[in-house]
PDB file of C-alpha atoms in Angstrom:
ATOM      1  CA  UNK G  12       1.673  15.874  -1.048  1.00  0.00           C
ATOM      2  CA  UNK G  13       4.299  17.995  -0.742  1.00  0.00           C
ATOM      3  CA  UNK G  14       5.650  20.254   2.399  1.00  0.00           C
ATOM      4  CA  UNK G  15       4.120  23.825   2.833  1.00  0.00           C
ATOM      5  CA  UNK G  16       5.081  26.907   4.060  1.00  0.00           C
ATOM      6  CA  UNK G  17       6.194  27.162   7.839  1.00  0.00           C
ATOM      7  CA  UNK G  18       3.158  27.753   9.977  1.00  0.00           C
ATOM      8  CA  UNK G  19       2.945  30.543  13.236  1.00  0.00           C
ATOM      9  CA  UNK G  20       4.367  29.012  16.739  1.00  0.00           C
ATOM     10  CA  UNK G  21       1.463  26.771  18.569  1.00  0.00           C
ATOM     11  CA  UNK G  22       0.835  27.148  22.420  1.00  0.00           C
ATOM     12  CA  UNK G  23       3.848  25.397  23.412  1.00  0.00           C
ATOM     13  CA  UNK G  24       6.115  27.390  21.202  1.00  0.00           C
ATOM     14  CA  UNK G  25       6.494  25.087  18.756  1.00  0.00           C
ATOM     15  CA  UNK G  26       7.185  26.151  15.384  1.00  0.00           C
ATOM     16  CA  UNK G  27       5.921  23.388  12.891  1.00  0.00           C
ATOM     17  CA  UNK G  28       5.302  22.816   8.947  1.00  0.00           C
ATOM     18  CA  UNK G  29       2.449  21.117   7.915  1.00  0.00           C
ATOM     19  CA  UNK G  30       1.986  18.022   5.952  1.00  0.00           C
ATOM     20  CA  UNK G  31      -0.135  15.991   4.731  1.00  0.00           C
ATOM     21  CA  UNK G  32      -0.328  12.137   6.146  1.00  0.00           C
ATOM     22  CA  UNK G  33       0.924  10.086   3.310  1.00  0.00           C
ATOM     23  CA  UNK G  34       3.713  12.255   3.161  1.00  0.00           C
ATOM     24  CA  UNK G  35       4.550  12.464   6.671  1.00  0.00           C
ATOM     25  CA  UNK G  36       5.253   8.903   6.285  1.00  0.00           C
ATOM     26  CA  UNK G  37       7.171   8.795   3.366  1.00  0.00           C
ATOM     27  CA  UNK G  38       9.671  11.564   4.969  1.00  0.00           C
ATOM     28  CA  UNK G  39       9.350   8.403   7.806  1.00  0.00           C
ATOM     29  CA  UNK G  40      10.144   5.830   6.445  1.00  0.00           C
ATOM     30  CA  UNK G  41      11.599   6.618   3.070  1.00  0.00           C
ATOM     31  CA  UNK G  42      13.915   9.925   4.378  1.00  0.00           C
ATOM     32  CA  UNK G  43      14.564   8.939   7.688  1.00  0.00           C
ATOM     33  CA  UNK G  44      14.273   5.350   7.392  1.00  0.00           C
ATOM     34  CA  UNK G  45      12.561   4.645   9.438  1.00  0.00           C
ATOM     35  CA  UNK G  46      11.810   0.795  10.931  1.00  0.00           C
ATOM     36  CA  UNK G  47       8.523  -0.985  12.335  1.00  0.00           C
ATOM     37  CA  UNK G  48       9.438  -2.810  14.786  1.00  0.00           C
ATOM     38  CA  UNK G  49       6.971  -5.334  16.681  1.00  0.00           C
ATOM     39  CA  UNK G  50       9.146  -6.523  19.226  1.00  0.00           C
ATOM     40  CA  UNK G  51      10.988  -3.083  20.707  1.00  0.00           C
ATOM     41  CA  UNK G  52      10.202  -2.417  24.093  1.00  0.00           C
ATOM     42  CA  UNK G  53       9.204   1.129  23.617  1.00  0.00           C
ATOM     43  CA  UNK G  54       6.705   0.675  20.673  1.00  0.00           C
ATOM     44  CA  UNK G  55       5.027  -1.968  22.672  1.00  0.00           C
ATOM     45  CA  UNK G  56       3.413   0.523  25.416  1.00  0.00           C
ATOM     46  CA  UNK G  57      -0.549   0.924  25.879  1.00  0.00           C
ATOM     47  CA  UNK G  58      -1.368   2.974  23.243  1.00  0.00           C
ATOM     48  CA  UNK G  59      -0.065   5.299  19.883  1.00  0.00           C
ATOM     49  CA  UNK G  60       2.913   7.186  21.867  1.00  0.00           C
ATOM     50  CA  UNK G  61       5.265   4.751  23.049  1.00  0.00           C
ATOM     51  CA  UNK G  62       9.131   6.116  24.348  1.00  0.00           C
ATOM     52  CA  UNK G  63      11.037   5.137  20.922  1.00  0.00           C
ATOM     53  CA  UNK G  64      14.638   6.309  20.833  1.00  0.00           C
ATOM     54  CA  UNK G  65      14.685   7.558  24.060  1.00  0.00           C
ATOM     55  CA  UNK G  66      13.938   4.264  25.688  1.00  0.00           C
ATOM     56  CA  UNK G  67      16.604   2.573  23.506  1.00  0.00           C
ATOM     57  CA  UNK G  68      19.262   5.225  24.621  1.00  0.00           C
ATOM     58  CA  UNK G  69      18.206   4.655  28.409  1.00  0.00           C
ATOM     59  CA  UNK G  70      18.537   0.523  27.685  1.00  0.00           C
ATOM     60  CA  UNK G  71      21.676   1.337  26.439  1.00  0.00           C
ATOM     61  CA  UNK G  72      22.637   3.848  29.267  1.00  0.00           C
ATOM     62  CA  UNK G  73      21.694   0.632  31.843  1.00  0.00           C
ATOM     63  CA  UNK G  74      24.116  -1.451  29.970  1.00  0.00           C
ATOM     64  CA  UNK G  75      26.894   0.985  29.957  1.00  0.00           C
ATOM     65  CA  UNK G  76      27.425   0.607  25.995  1.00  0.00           C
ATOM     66  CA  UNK G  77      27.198   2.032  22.711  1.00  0.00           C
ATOM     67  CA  UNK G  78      25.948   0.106  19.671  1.00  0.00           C
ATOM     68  CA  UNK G  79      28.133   1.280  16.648  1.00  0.00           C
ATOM     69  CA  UNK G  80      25.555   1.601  13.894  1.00  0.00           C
ATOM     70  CA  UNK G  81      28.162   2.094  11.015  1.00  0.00           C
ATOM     71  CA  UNK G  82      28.361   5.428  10.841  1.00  0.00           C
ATOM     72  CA  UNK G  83      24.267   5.741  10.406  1.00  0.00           C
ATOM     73  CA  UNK G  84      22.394   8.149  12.969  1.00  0.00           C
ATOM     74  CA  UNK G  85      18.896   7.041  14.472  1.00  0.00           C
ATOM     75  CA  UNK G  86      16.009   8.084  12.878  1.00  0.00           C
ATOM     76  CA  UNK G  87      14.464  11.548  13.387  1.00  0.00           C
ATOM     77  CA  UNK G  88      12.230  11.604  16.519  1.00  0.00           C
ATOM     78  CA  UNK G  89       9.044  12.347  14.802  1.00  0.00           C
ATOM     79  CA  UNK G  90       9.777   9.221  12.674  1.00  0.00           C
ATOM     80  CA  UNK G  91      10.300   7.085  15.273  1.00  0.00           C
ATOM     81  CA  UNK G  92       6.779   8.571  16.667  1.00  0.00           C
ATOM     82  CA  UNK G  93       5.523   7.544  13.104  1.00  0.00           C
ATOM     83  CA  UNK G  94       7.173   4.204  12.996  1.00  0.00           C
ATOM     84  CA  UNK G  95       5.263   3.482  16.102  1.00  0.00           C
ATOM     85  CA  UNK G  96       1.906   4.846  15.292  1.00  0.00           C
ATOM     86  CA  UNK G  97       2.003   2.258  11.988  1.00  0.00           C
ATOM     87  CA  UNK G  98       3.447  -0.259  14.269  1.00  0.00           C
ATOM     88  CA  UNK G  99       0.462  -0.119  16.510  1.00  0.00           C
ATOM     89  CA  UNK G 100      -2.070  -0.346  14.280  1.00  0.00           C
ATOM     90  CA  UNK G 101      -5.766  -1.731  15.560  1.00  0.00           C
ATOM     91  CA  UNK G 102      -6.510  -4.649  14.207  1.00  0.00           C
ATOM     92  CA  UNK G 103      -9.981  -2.981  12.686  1.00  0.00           C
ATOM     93  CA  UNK G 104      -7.249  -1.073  10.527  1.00  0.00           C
ATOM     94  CA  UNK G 105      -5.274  -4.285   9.361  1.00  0.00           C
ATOM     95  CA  UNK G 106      -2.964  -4.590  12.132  1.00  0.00           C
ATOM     96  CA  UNK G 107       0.249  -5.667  11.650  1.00  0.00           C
ATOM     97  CA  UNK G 108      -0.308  -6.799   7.801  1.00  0.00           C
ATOM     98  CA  UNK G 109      -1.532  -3.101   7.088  1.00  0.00           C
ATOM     99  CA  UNK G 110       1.748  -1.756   9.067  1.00  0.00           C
ATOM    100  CA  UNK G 111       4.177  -3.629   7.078  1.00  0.00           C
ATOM    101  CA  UNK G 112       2.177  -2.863   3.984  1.00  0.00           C
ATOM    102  CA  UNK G 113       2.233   0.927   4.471  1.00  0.00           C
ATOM    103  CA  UNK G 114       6.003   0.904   6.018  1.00  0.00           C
ATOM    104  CA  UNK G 115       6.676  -0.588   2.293  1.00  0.00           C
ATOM    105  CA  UNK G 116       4.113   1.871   0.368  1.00  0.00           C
ATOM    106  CA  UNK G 117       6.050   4.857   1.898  1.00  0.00           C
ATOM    107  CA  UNK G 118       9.746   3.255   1.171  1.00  0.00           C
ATOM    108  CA  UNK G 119       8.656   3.509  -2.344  1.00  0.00           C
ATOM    109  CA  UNK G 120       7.057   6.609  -2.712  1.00  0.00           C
ATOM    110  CA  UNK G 121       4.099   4.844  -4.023  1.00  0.00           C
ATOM    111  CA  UNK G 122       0.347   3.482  -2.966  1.00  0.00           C
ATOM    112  CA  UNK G 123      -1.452   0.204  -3.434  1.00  0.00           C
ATOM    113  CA  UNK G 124      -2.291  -0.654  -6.904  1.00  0.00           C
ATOM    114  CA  UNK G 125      -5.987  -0.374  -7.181  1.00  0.00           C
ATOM    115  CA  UNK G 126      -6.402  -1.737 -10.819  1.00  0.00           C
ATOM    116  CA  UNK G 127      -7.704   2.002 -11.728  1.00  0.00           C
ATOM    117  CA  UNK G 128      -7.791   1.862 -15.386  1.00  0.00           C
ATOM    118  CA  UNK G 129      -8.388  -2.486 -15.652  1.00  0.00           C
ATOM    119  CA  UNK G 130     -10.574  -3.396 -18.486  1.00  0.00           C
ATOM    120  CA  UNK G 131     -11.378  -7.264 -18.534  1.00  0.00           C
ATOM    121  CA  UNK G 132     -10.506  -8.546 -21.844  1.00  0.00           C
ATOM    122  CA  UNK G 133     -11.255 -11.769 -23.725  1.00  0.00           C
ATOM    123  CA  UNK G 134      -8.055 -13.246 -24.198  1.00  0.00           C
ATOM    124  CA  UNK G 135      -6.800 -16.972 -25.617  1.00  0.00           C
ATOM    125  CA  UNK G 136      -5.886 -18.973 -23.273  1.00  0.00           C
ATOM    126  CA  UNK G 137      -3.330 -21.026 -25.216  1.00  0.00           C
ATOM    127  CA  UNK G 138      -1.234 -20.484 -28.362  1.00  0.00           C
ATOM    128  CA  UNK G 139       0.305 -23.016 -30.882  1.00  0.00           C
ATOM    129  CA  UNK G 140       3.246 -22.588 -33.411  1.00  0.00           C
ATOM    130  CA  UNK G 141       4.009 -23.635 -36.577  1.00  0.00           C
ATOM    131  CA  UNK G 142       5.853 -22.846 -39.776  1.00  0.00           C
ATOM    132  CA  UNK G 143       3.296 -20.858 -40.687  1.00  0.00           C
ATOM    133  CA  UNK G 144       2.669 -18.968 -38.063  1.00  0.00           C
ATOM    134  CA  UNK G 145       0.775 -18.405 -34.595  1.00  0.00           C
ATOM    135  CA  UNK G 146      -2.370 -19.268 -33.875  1.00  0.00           C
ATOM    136  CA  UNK G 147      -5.137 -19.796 -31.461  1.00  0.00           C
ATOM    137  CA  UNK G 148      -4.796 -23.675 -29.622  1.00  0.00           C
ATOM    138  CA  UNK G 149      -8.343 -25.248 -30.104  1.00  0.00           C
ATOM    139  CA  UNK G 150      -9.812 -28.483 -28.257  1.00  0.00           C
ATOM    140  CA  UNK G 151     -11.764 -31.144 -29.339  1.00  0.00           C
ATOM    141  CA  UNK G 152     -15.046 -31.405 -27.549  1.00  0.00           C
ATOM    142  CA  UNK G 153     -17.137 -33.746 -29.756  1.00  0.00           C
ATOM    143  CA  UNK G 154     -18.374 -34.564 -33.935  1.00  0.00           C
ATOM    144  CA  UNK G 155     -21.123 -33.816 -35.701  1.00  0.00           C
ATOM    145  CA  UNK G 156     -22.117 -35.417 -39.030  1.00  0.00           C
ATOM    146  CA  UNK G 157     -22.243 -33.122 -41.786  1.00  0.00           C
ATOM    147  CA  UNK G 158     -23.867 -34.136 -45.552  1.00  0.00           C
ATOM    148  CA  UNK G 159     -21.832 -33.533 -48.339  1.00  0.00           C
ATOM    149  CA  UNK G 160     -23.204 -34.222 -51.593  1.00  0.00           C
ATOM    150  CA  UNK G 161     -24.399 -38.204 -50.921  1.00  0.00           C
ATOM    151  CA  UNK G 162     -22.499 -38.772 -48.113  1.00  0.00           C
ATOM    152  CA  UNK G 163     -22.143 -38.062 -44.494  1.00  0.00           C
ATOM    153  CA  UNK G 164     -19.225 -37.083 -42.889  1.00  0.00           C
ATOM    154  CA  UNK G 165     -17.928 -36.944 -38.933  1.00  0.00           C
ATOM    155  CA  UNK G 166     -16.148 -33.764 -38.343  1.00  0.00           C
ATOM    156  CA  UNK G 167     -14.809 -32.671 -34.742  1.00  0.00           C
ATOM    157  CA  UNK G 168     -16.081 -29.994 -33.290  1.00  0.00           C
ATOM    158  CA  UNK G 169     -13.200 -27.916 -31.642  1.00  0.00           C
ATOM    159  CA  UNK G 170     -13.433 -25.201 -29.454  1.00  0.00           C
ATOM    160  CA  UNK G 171     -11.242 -21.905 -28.693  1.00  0.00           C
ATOM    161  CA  UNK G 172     -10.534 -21.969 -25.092  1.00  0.00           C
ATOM    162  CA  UNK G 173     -10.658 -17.741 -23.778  1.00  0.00           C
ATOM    163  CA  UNK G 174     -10.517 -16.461 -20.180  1.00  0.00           C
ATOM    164  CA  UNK G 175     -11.454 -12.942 -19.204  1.00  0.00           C
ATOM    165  CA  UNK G 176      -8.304 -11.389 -17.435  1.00  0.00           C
ATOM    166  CA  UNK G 177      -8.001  -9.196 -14.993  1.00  0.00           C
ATOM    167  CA  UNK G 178     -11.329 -10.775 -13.666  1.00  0.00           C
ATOM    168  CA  UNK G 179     -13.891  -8.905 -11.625  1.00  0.00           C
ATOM    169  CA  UNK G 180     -12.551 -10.973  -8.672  1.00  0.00           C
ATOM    170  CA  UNK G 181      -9.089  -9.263  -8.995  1.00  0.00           C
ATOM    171  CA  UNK G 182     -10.113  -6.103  -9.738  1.00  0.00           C
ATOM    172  CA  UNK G 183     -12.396  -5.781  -6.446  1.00  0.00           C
ATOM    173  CA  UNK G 184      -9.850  -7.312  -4.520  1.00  0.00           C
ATOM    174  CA  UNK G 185      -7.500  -4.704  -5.456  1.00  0.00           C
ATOM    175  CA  UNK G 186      -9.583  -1.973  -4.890  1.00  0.00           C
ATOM    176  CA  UNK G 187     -10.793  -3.479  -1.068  1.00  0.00           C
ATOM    177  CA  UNK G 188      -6.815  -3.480  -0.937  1.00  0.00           C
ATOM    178  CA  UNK G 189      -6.594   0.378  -1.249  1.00  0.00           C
ATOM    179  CA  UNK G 190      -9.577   0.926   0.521  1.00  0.00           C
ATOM    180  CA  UNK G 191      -8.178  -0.816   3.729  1.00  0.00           C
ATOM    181  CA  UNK G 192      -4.640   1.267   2.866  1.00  0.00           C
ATOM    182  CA  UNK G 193      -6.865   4.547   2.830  1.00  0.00           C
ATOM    183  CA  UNK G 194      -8.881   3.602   6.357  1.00  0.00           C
ATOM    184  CA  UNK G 195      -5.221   3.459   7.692  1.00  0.00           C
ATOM    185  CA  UNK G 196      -4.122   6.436   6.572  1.00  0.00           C
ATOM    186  CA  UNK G 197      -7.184   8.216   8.190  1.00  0.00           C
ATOM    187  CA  UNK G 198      -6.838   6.176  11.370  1.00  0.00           C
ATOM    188  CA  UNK G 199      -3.150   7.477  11.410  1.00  0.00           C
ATOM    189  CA  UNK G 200      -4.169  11.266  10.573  1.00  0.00           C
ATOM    190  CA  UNK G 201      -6.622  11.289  13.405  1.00  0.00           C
ATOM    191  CA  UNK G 202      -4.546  10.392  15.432  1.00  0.00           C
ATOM    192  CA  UNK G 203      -1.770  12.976  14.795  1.00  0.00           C
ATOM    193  CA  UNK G 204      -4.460  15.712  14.453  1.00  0.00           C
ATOM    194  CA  UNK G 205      -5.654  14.516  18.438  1.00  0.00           C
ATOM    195  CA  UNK G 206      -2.054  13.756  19.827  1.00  0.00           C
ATOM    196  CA  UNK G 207      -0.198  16.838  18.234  1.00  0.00           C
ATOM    197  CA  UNK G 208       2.820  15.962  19.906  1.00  0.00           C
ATOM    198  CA  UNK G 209       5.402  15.908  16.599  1.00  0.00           C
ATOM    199  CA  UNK G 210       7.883  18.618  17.019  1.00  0.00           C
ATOM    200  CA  UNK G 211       8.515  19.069  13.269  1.00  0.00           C
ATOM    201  CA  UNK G 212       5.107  18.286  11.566  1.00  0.00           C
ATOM    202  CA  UNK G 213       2.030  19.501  12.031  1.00  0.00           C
ATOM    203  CA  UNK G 214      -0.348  16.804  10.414  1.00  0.00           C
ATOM    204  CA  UNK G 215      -3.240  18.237   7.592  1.00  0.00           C
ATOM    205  CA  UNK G 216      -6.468  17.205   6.462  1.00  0.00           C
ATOM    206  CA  UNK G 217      -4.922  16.751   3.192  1.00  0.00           C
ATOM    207  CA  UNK G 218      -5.558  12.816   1.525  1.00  0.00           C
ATOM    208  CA  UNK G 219      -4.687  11.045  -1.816  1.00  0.00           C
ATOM    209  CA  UNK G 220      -8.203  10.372  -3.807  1.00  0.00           C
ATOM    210  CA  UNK G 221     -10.158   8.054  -2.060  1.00  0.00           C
ATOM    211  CA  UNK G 222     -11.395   5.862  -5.331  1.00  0.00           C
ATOM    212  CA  UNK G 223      -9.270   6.871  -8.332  1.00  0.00           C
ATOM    213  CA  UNK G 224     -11.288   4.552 -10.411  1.00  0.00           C
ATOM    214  CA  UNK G 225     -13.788   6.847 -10.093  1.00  0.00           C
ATOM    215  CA  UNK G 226     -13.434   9.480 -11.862  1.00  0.00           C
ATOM    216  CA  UNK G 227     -15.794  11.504 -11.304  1.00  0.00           C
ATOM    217  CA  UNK G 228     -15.296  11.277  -8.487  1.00  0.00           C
ATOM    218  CA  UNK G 229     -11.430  12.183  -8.887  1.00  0.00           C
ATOM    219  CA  UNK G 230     -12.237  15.229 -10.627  1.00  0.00           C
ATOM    220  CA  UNK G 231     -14.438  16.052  -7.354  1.00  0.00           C
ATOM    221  CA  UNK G 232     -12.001  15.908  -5.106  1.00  0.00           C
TER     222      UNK G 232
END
C-alpha cells in the first residue's frame, strides 16, 4: 500500500514513483480530494481519458472569469485523471454505484466490509424484565395435558423465539460486495498499466487480498 522508491525516467522522460491501485486512489481522493463528477463536460468524453482541469480552465478562459474557490487549489492532475477513470466506470464493473462507492472507500482510507471473521450465532430474539432479573421472552404456542398424581392438568407449551444473526444471506452479500469493489479495482489498474499517461504515478501490480475470509488463502498471497 504504501509509495516506493522513485523509479528510472520512462521513454518520455518521465520520472515516476510507483504505486499500487488502491492507493493511487486514496492519494485521489482522500489527499487531493478529489471529486466524481457525472455531469462535467470533460469527464464525459468517449472513453477513460477525458480533458479534466484543463477543459474547466479553457470554459473558464471562454467566459473571461475566475471562480474563487476559497482559497482551495484544484486537484492534482493525476487525480483528476483518477477521478475520471472511477467516474467512467463500465457498467460490467458497477457503474456509477461502484464509482461513488470507491470515491467513498478511498476518502476513508478503508475497503468494503466483507464480514471476514462473521460467525452466525443463535441469539434470542426478545428479552423481558423484571425485578428479578432478565430473561429470555417466550410465546405460547399451544397445551398439553400432563398427569399428576390422579389428575390431569393443561399446561401451555411456550416456546423461545431465536434467530441466527449475521445470516448466510448477509454474509454472502457482503462478500459479492467486495468482490464487485475488487473487479473495479482491477478494471481501474488495467487500465493505468495500458494508458500510462499519469505524470506522477506509475501504477503496480500490487492488490489488497482478494478473499480475506479465506485464510488460507490470505496467508498465500
Amino acid at each position: 500500500m504504501s509509495v516506493q522508491g522513485v523509479i528510472k525516467p520512462d521513454s518520455m522522460g518521465r520520472v515516476r514513483r510507483e504505486i499500487s491501485i488502491q492507493r493511487l486512489l486514496e492519494w485521489a481522493f482522500a489527499d487531493e480530494c478529489a471529486q466524481v463528477d457525472f455531469e462535467d463536460p470533460g469527464r464525459l468524453v468517449q472513453g477513460y481519458w477525458p480533458t479534466g482541469n484543463a477543459y474547466r480552465m479553457a470554459q473558464r478562459g471562454v467566459l473571461g472569469c475566475r471562480i474563487d474557490g476559497g482559497g482551495r487549489s484544484d486537484p492534482d492532475p493525476d487525480a483528476d485523471l483518477v477521478a475520471s477513470a472511477v467516474a467512467t466506470l463500465p457498467e460490467r464493473c458497477g457503474g456509477r454505484r461502484m464509482a461513488v462507492a470507491m470515491a467513498d472507500y478511498a476518502r476513508a482510507r478503508r475497503v468494503p466490509d466483507c464480514m471476514e471473521d462473521a460467525r452466525i450465532e443463535c441469539v434470542v430474539t426478545d428479552w423481558t424484565s423484571n425485578r428479578y432479573g432478565r430473561r429470555a421472552k417466550t410465546e405460547r404456542i399451544g397445551t398439553e395435558i400432563e398427569i399428576r398424581g390422579k389428575r390431569r392438568v393443561s399446561v401451555p407449551v411456550l416456546i423461545c423465539p431465536i434467530s441466527f444473526s449475521p445470516t448466510q444471506a448477509q454474509i454472502g452479500a457482503a462478500r459479492r460486495a467486495y468482490l464487485a469493489w475488487y473487479g473495479a479495482l482491477l478494471e481501474l489498474r488495467g487500465t493505468f498499466q495500458a494508458h500510462q499517461n499519469l505524470s506522477r504515478w506509475k501504477v503496480t501490480s500490487a492488490m489488497p487480498v482478494m478473499r480475506p475470509w479465506n485464510k488460507e488463502g490470505a496467508k498465500r498471497s
